Tab-separated table of C-alpha atoms in Angstrom:
chain	number	residue	atom	x	y	z
N	18	MET	CA	0.038	-0.117	0.413
N	19	ALA	CA	2.452	2.670	0.644
N	20	GLU	CA	4.459	1.754	-2.847
N	21	GLU	CA	0.695	2.129	-4.341
N	22	ALA	CA	0.722	5.945	-2.184
N	23	GLY	CA	3.849	6.939	-3.440
N	24	ILE	CA	5.592	6.352	-0.018
N	25	ASN	CA	9.394	4.975	0.973
N	26	LEU	CA	7.994	2.679	3.472
N	27	ALA	CA	11.202	2.683	4.940
N	28	LEU	CA	10.482	6.040	5.425
N	29	LEU	CA	7.052	5.421	6.764
N	30	ASN	CA	7.875	2.703	9.326
N	31	TYR	CA	10.222	5.305	11.013
N	32	TYR	CA	7.435	7.463	11.837
N	33	PHE	CA	5.225	5.440	12.284
N	34	ARG	CA	6.728	2.208	13.978
N	35	SER	CA	4.389	-0.446	13.349
N	36	LYS	CA	1.073	-0.643	11.123
N	37	GLU	CA	-1.588	-0.845	14.361
N	38	LYS	CA	0.363	3.295	15.071
N	39	LEU	CA	-0.598	4.399	11.550
N	40	PHE	CA	-3.559	2.771	11.844
N	41	ASP	CA	-4.682	4.325	15.872
N	42	ILE	CA	-3.056	7.790	13.977
N	43	VAL	CA	-5.695	7.809	11.649
N	44	MET	CA	-8.570	6.668	13.184
N	45	MET	CA	-7.740	9.388	16.167
N	46	GLU	CA	-7.807	12.221	13.141
N	47	ASN	CA	-11.297	10.741	11.661
N	48	ILE	CA	-13.069	10.686	14.921
N	49	GLN	CA	-11.270	13.680	15.686
N	50	GLN	CA	-12.823	14.995	13.192
N	51	PHE	CA	-16.548	13.707	13.058
N	52	LEU	CA	-17.160	14.788	17.008
N	53	MET	CA	-15.855	18.837	15.685
N	54	GLY	CA	-18.180	18.550	12.527
N	55	ILE	CA	-20.854	17.084	15.228
N	56	ARG	CA	-20.128	19.962	18.261
N	57	GLY	CA	-21.590	22.522	15.817
N	58	LEU	CA	-24.858	20.794	15.831
N	59	LEU	CA	-25.261	19.730	19.161
N	60	ASN	CA	-24.374	23.455	19.755
N	61	ASN	CA	-26.694	25.204	17.054
N	62	GLU	CA	-29.835	26.669	18.543
N	63	ALA	CA	-32.233	26.856	15.251
N	64	PHE	CA	-31.718	23.410	16.055
N	65	SER	CA	-35.304	21.455	18.757
N	66	LEU	CA	-34.153	18.719	20.604
N	67	THR	CA	-35.742	15.881	18.250
N	68	GLU	CA	-33.782	17.117	14.865
N	69	LYS	CA	-30.766	17.063	16.572
N	70	ILE	CA	-31.494	13.855	18.065
N	71	SER	CA	-31.971	12.450	14.680
N	72	LEU	CA	-28.922	14.337	12.633
N	73	VAL	CA	-26.707	12.758	15.601
N	74	ALA	CA	-27.763	9.716	14.330
N	75	GLU	CA	-28.115	10.186	10.563
N	76	ASN	CA	-24.285	11.391	10.994
N	77	TYR	CA	-23.290	8.602	13.129
N	78	ILE	CA	-25.174	5.827	10.407
N	79	ASN	CA	-22.815	7.370	8.040
N	80	LEU	CA	-19.477	7.145	9.234
N	81	LEU	CA	-19.966	4.177	10.611
N	82	ARG	CA	-20.811	3.020	7.409
N	83	GLU	CA	-18.237	4.913	5.626
N	84	GLN	CA	-15.697	3.819	8.791
N	85	PRO	CA	-17.811	0.187	9.851
N	86	ASP	CA	-13.469	-0.423	11.810
N	87	MET	CA	-14.435	2.758	13.590
N	88	PRO	CA	-16.683	1.015	16.661
N	89	LEU	CA	-13.649	-1.509	17.274
N	90	PHE	CA	-11.658	0.415	17.467
N	91	ILE	CA	-13.156	3.211	19.598
N	92	LEU	CA	-13.467	-0.272	21.995
N	93	SER	CA	-11.159	-1.088	22.038
N	94	GLU	CA	-9.578	2.418	22.927
N	95	ILE	CA	-12.173	2.344	25.621
N	96	LYS	CA	-10.936	-0.475	26.836
N	97	ALA	CA	-7.014	-0.201	26.997
N	98	ASN	CA	-7.225	3.682	27.680
N	99	PRO	CA	-10.279	5.649	28.731
N	100	GLU	CA	-8.285	8.256	30.170
N	101	LYS	CA	-6.836	9.025	26.794
N	102	LEU	CA	-8.989	8.057	24.607
N	103	ALA	CA	-11.478	11.117	26.818
N	104	THR	CA	-9.061	13.769	26.717
N	105	ASN	CA	-7.894	12.954	22.832
N	106	MET	CA	-11.499	13.197	21.542
N	107	ASN	CA	-12.690	16.330	24.196
N	108	VAL	CA	-15.422	13.792	24.525
N	109	LYS	CA	-17.117	15.633	28.024
N	110	GLU	CA	-16.172	19.407	26.865
N	111	ILE	CA	-18.358	18.478	23.664
N	112	LEU	CA	-21.551	16.896	24.665
N	113	LEU	CA	-21.312	17.715	28.293
N	114	LYS	CA	-21.954	21.878	26.891
N	115	SER	CA	-23.197	21.436	24.898
N	116	HIS	CA	-26.404	22.842	23.916
N	117	PHE	CA	-28.233	19.447	22.573
N	118	TYR	CA	-27.400	18.389	26.967
N	119	GLN	CA	-29.332	21.265	28.520
N	120	GLN	CA	-32.006	20.641	25.799
N	121	LEU	CA	-31.991	16.889	26.450
N	122	ASN	CA	-31.826	18.479	30.386
N	123	GLU	CA	-34.839	20.585	30.337
N	124	ALA	CA	-36.591	17.648	28.195
N	125	LEU	CA	-36.127	14.920	30.966
N	126	ASN	CA	-37.047	17.518	33.514
N	127	SER	CA	-34.782	16.267	36.114
N	128	LYS	CA	-36.528	12.287	35.842
N	129	ALA	CA	-33.702	11.557	34.268
N	130	ASN	CA	-30.125	11.559	34.001
N	131	PRO	CA	-29.419	12.740	30.306
N	132	LEU	CA	-26.460	10.399	29.895
N	133	HIS	CA	-28.592	7.353	29.621
N	134	PHE	CA	-30.490	8.479	26.629
N	135	ILE	CA	-26.987	9.509	25.018
N	136	ILE	CA	-25.943	5.867	25.635
N	137	ASN	CA	-29.127	4.589	23.767
N	138	ILE	CA	-28.933	7.177	21.007
N	139	ILE	CA	-24.960	5.046	21.367
N	140	SER	CA	-26.211	2.255	21.238
N	141	LEU	CA	-29.249	2.414	18.879
N	142	THR	CA	-26.837	3.713	16.111
N	143	VAL	CA	-23.400	2.052	17.310
N	144	PHE	CA	-24.466	-1.481	17.782
N	145	PRO	CA	-26.003	-2.761	14.525
N	146	PHE	CA	-22.193	-1.709	12.785
N	147	VAL	CA	-20.689	-3.935	15.911
N	148	ALA	CA	-22.634	-6.892	15.601
N	149	SER	CA	-23.017	-6.855	11.587
N	150	PRO	CA	-21.328	-10.121	11.155
N	151	LEU	CA	-23.607	-11.807	13.620
N	152	LEU	CA	-27.326	-10.392	12.166
N	153	LYS	CA	-25.870	-10.660	8.961
N	154	ILE	CA	-25.483	-14.654	9.635
N	155	ILE	CA	-29.288	-14.010	11.763
N	156	GLY	CA	-30.845	-12.061	9.640
N	157	GLU	CA	-29.575	-13.937	6.018
N	158	LEU	CA	-28.034	-10.924	4.793
N	159	LYS	CA	-26.136	-10.253	1.948
N	160	GLN	CA	-24.098	-6.810	2.412
N	161	GLU	CA	-26.789	-4.913	0.817
N	162	ASP	CA	-29.856	-6.074	2.781
N	163	PHE	CA	-27.305	-4.964	5.414
N	164	ASP	CA	-27.216	-1.615	4.591
N	165	LYS	CA	-31.440	-0.916	3.633
N	166	MET	CA	-31.302	-1.815	7.746
N	167	VAL	CA	-29.563	0.596	8.389
N	168	GLU	CA	-30.299	3.232	5.869
N	169	GLU	CA	-34.405	2.843	8.185
N	170	ARG	CA	-32.543	3.207	11.034
N	171	LYS	CA	-31.828	7.047	10.388
N	172	LYS	CA	-35.877	7.258	10.756
């Protein structure tokens, strides 16, 4: 692959040390880019809470369709070093200090912790990608059938 990109393999190894390290860097950059994009959505006061929920789910599904390995990368990073991941991604700042979080907190009227709802959104959008090999077997789904199902989940 380095040859196809016109990059000297020895130089690539010198800078990144391993394929895994390069993969980690690329994935982290993609996650950060996505989070910066979603930050604007979460803080956009023109959107209602319902619109934001729909747009967040749609954005996550679009990202995961483009990068289906991302959930497993994030899960392995959460297990291996959650502090590093939280710091690098700045999730606490992006999420808990967002207009979205305020709207959610107001809608729940202090009857429930907003994190429960956020966990549900993330779970409902991410789990199908994590479990896709099993879901394809159970549902006898081809890739295009799975893609169609995931598109339906946006609604």
